Tab-separated table of C-alpha atoms in Angstrom:
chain	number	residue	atom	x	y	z
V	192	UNK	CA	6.441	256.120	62.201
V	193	UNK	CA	4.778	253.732	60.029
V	194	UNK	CA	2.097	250.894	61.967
V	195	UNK	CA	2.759	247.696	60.043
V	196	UNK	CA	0.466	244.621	60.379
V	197	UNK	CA	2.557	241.334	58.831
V	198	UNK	CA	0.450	238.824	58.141
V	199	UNK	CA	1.733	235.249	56.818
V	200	UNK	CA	0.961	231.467	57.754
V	201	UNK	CA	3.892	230.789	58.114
V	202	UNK	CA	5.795	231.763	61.598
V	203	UNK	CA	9.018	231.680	60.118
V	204	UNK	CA	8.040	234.595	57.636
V	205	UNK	CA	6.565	236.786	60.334
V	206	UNK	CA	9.401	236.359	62.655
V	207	UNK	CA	12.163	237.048	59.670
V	208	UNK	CA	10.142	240.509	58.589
V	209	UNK	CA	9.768	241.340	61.895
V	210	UNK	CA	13.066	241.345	62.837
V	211	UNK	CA	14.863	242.540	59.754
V	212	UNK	CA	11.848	245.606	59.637
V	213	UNK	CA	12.714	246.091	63.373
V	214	UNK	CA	16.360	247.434	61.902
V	215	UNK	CA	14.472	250.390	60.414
V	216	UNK	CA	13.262	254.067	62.587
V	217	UNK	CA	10.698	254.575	60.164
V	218	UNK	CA	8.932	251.165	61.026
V	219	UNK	CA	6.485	249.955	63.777
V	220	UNK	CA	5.230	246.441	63.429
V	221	UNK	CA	2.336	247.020	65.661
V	222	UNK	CA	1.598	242.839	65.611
V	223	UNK	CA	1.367	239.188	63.432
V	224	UNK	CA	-1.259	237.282	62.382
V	225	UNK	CA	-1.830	233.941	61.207
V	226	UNK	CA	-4.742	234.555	58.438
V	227	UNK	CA	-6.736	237.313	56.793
V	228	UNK	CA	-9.720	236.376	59.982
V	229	UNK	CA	-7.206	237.369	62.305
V	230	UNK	CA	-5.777	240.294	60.353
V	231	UNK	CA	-9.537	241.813	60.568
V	232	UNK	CA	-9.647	240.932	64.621
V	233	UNK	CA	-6.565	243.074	64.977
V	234	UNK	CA	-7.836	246.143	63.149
V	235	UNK	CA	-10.920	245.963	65.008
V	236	UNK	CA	-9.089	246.869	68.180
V	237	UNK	CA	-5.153	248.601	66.953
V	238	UNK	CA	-4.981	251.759	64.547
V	239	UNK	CA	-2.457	249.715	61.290
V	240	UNK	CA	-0.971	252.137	58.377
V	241	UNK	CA	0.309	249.456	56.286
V	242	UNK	CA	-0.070	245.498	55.956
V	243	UNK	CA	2.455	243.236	54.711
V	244	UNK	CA	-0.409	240.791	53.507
V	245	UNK	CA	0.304	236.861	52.205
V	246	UNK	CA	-1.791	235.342	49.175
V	247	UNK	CA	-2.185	231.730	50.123
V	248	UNK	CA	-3.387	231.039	53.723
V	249	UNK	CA	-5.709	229.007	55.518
V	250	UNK	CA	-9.172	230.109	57.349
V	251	UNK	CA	-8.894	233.488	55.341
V	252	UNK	CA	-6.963	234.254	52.214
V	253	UNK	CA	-5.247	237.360	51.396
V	254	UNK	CA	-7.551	237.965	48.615
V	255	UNK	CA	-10.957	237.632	50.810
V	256	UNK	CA	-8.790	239.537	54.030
V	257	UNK	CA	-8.228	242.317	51.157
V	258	UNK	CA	-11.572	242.871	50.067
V	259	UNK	CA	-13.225	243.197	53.698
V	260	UNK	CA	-10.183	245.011	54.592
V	261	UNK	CA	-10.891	247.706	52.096
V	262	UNK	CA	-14.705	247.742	52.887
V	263	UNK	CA	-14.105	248.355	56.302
V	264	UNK	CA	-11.041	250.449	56.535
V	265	UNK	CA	-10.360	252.088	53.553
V	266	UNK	CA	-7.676	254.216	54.774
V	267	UNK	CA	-5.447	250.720	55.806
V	268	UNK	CA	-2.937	250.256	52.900
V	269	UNK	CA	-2.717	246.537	51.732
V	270	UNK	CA	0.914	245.245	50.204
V	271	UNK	CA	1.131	242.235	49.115
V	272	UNK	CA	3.732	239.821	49.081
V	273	UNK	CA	3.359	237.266	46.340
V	274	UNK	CA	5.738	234.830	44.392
V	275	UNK	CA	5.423	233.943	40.695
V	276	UNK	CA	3.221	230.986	40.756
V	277	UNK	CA	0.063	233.531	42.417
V	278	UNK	CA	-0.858	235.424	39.239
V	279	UNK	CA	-4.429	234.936	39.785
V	280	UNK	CA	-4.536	235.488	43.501
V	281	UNK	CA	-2.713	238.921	42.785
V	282	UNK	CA	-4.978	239.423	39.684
V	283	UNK	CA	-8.063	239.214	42.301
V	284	UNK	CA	-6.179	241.666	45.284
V	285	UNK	CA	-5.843	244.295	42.681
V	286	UNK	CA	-9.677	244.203	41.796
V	287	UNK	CA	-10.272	244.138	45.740
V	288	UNK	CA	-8.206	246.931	46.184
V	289	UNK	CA	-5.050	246.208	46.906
V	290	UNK	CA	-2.123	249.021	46.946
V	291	UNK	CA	0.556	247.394	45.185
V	292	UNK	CA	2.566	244.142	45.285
V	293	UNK	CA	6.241	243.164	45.941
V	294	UNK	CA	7.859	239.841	45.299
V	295	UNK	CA	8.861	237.954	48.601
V	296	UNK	CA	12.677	237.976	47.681
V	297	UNK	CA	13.176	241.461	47.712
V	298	UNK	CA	15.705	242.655	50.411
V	299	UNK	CA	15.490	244.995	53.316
V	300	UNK	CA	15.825	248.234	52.150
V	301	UNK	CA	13.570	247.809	48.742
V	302	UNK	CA	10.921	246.440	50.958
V	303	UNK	CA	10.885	249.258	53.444
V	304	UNK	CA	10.928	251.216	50.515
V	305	UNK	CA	7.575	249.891	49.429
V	306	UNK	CA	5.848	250.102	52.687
V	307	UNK	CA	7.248	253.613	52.416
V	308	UNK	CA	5.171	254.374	49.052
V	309	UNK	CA	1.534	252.635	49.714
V	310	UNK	CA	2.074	254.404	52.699
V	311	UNK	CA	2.166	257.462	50.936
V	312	UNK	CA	-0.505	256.657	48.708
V	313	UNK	CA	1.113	255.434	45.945
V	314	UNK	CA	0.456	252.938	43.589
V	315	UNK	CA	3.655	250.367	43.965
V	316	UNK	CA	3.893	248.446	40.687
V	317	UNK	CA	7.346	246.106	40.642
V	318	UNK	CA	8.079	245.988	36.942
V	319	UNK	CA	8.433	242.258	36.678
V	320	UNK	CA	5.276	240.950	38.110
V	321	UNK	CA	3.211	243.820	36.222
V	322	UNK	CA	4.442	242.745	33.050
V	323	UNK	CA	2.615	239.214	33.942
V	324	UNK	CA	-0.395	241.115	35.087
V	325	UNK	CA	-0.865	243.343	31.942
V	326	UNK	CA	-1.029	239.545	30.936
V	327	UNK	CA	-3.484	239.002	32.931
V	328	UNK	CA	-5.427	242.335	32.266
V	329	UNK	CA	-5.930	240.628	28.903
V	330	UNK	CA	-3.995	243.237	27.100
V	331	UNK	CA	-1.284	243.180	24.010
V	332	UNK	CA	1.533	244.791	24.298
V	333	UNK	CA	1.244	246.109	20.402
V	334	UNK	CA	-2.031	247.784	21.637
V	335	UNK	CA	-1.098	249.264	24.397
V	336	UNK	CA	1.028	252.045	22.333
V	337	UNK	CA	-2.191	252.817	19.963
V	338	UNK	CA	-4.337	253.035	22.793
V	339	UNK	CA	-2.901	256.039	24.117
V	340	UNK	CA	-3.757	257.214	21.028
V	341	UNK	CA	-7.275	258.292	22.815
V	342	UNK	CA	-5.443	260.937	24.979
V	343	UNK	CA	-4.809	264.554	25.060
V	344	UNK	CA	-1.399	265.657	25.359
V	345	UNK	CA	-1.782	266.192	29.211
V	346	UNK	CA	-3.687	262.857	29.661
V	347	UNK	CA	-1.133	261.168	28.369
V	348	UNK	CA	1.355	263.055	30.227
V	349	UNK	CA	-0.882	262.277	33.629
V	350	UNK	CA	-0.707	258.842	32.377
V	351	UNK	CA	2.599	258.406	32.836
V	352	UNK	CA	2.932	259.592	36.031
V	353	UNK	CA	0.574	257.344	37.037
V	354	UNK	CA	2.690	254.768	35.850
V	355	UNK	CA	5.581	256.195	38.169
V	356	UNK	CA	3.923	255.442	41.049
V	357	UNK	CA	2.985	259.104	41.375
V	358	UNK	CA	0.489	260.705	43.672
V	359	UNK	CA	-2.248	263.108	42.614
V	360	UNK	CA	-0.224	265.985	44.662
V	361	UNK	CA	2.846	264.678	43.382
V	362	UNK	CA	1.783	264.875	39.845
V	363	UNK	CA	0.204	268.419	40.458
V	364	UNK	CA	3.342	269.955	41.573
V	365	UNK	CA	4.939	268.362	38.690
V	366	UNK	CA	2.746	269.689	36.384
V	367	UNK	CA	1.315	272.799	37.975
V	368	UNK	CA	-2.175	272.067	38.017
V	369	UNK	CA	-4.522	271.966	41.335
V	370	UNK	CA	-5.180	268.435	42.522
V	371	UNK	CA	-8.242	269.107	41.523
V	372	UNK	CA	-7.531	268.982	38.075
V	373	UNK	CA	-5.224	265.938	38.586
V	374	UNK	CA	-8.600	263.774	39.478
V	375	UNK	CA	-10.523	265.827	36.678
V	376	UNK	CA	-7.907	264.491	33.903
V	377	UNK	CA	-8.159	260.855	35.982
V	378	UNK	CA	-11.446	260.069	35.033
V	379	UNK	CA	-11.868	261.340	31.899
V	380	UNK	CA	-8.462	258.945	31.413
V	381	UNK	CA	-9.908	255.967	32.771
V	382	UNK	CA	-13.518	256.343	31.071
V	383	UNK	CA	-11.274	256.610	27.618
V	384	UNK	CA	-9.365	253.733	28.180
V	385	UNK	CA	-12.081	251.878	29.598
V	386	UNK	CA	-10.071	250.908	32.759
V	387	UNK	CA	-11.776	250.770	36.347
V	388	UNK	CA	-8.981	252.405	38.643
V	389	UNK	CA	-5.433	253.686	38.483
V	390	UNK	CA	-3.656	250.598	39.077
V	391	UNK	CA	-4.495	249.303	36.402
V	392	UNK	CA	-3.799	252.370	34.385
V	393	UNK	CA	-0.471	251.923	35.984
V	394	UNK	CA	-0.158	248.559	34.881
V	395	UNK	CA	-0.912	249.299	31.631
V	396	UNK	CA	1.697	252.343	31.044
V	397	UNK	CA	4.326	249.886	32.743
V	398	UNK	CA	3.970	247.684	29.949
V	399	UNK	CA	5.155	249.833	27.413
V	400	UNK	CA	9.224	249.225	29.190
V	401	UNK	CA	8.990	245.791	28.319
């Protein structure tokens, strides 16, 4: 069973996604909290998998709450929920390590999906909001295609898993090749590109659907 932290200002928000992720077996929402400073006080004393994590919010952010987060409990997945007005704040999770991003009027099951994958240790990408952060990356979409360009065949075909939200285990199966060599291929990938992590690699191969 999944431990889910939900944290939102808003008591309205916490009390819906508590009770509609209540509905699911594979779900635990082990508590609430108000702000990203009370987030961190709850961590300090409960074991969390996965936190549902809010942008804007007084005291603490999401942002700030992700980076401290991260620095002190790097195995706690962060997902954050975000609307399309936030581009910067989810601009500034990602570089403070944020596991992915869903939009806040997703339903049930597509939600529970997502806790599901960062869970996992996946990267969770939802097509429409990366497209505005490959924006945001400061990228083209006509370069995106020649940049590939820099790959080896498997690279590229590493790449793309990356892009499908793959797993190094899940991509070494797929391909297979020890984990290992999954990582290997990684950073040689990211050095050639010039990009600092895979989610942004995986931003950057989901631009080439649009």
């Amino acid at each position: 069973m999944i431990k889910v932290l939900i944290v939102d200002d808003q008591s309205l928000i916490r009390e819906g996604l508590t009770m509609m992720l209540n509905l699911y077996d594979n779900v635990f929402i082990i508590g609430e909290a108000a702000n990203g400073e009370d987030a961190i006080k709850i961590l300090d004393t409960q074991e969390v998998d996965v936190i549902l994590m809010d942008i804007r919010m007084p005291i603490m952010d999401g942002v700030e709450a992700t980076r401290i987060i991260k620095e002190k409990y790097p195995k706690v997945k962060v997902l954050i929920l975000t609307t399309f007005n936030e581009d910067e704040y989810i601009f500034e999770g990602l570089k403070n390590g944020a596991d992915g991003y869903l939009l806040k009027d997703i339903g049930s099951e597509e939600l529970v999906k997502g806790i599901q994958t960062v869970y996992e240790g996946n990267v969770l990408l939802q097509p429409e909001v990366a497209k505005k952060m490959v924006g945001a990356m400061g990228r083209k979409k006509h370069d995106n295609k020649n940049i590939f360009k820099e790959l080896t065949k498997r690279e590229y075909e590493i790449a793309l898993l990356v892009g499908q939200g793959k797993s190094n285990k899940e991509i070494g199966q797929t391909l297979f090749i020890t984990e290992g060599t999954v990582k290997n291929h990684l950073t040689k990938i990211l050095d050639k590109l010039k990009l600092r992590d895979r989610t942004q690699l995986a931003l950057l191969v989901k631009s080439l659907d649009k």
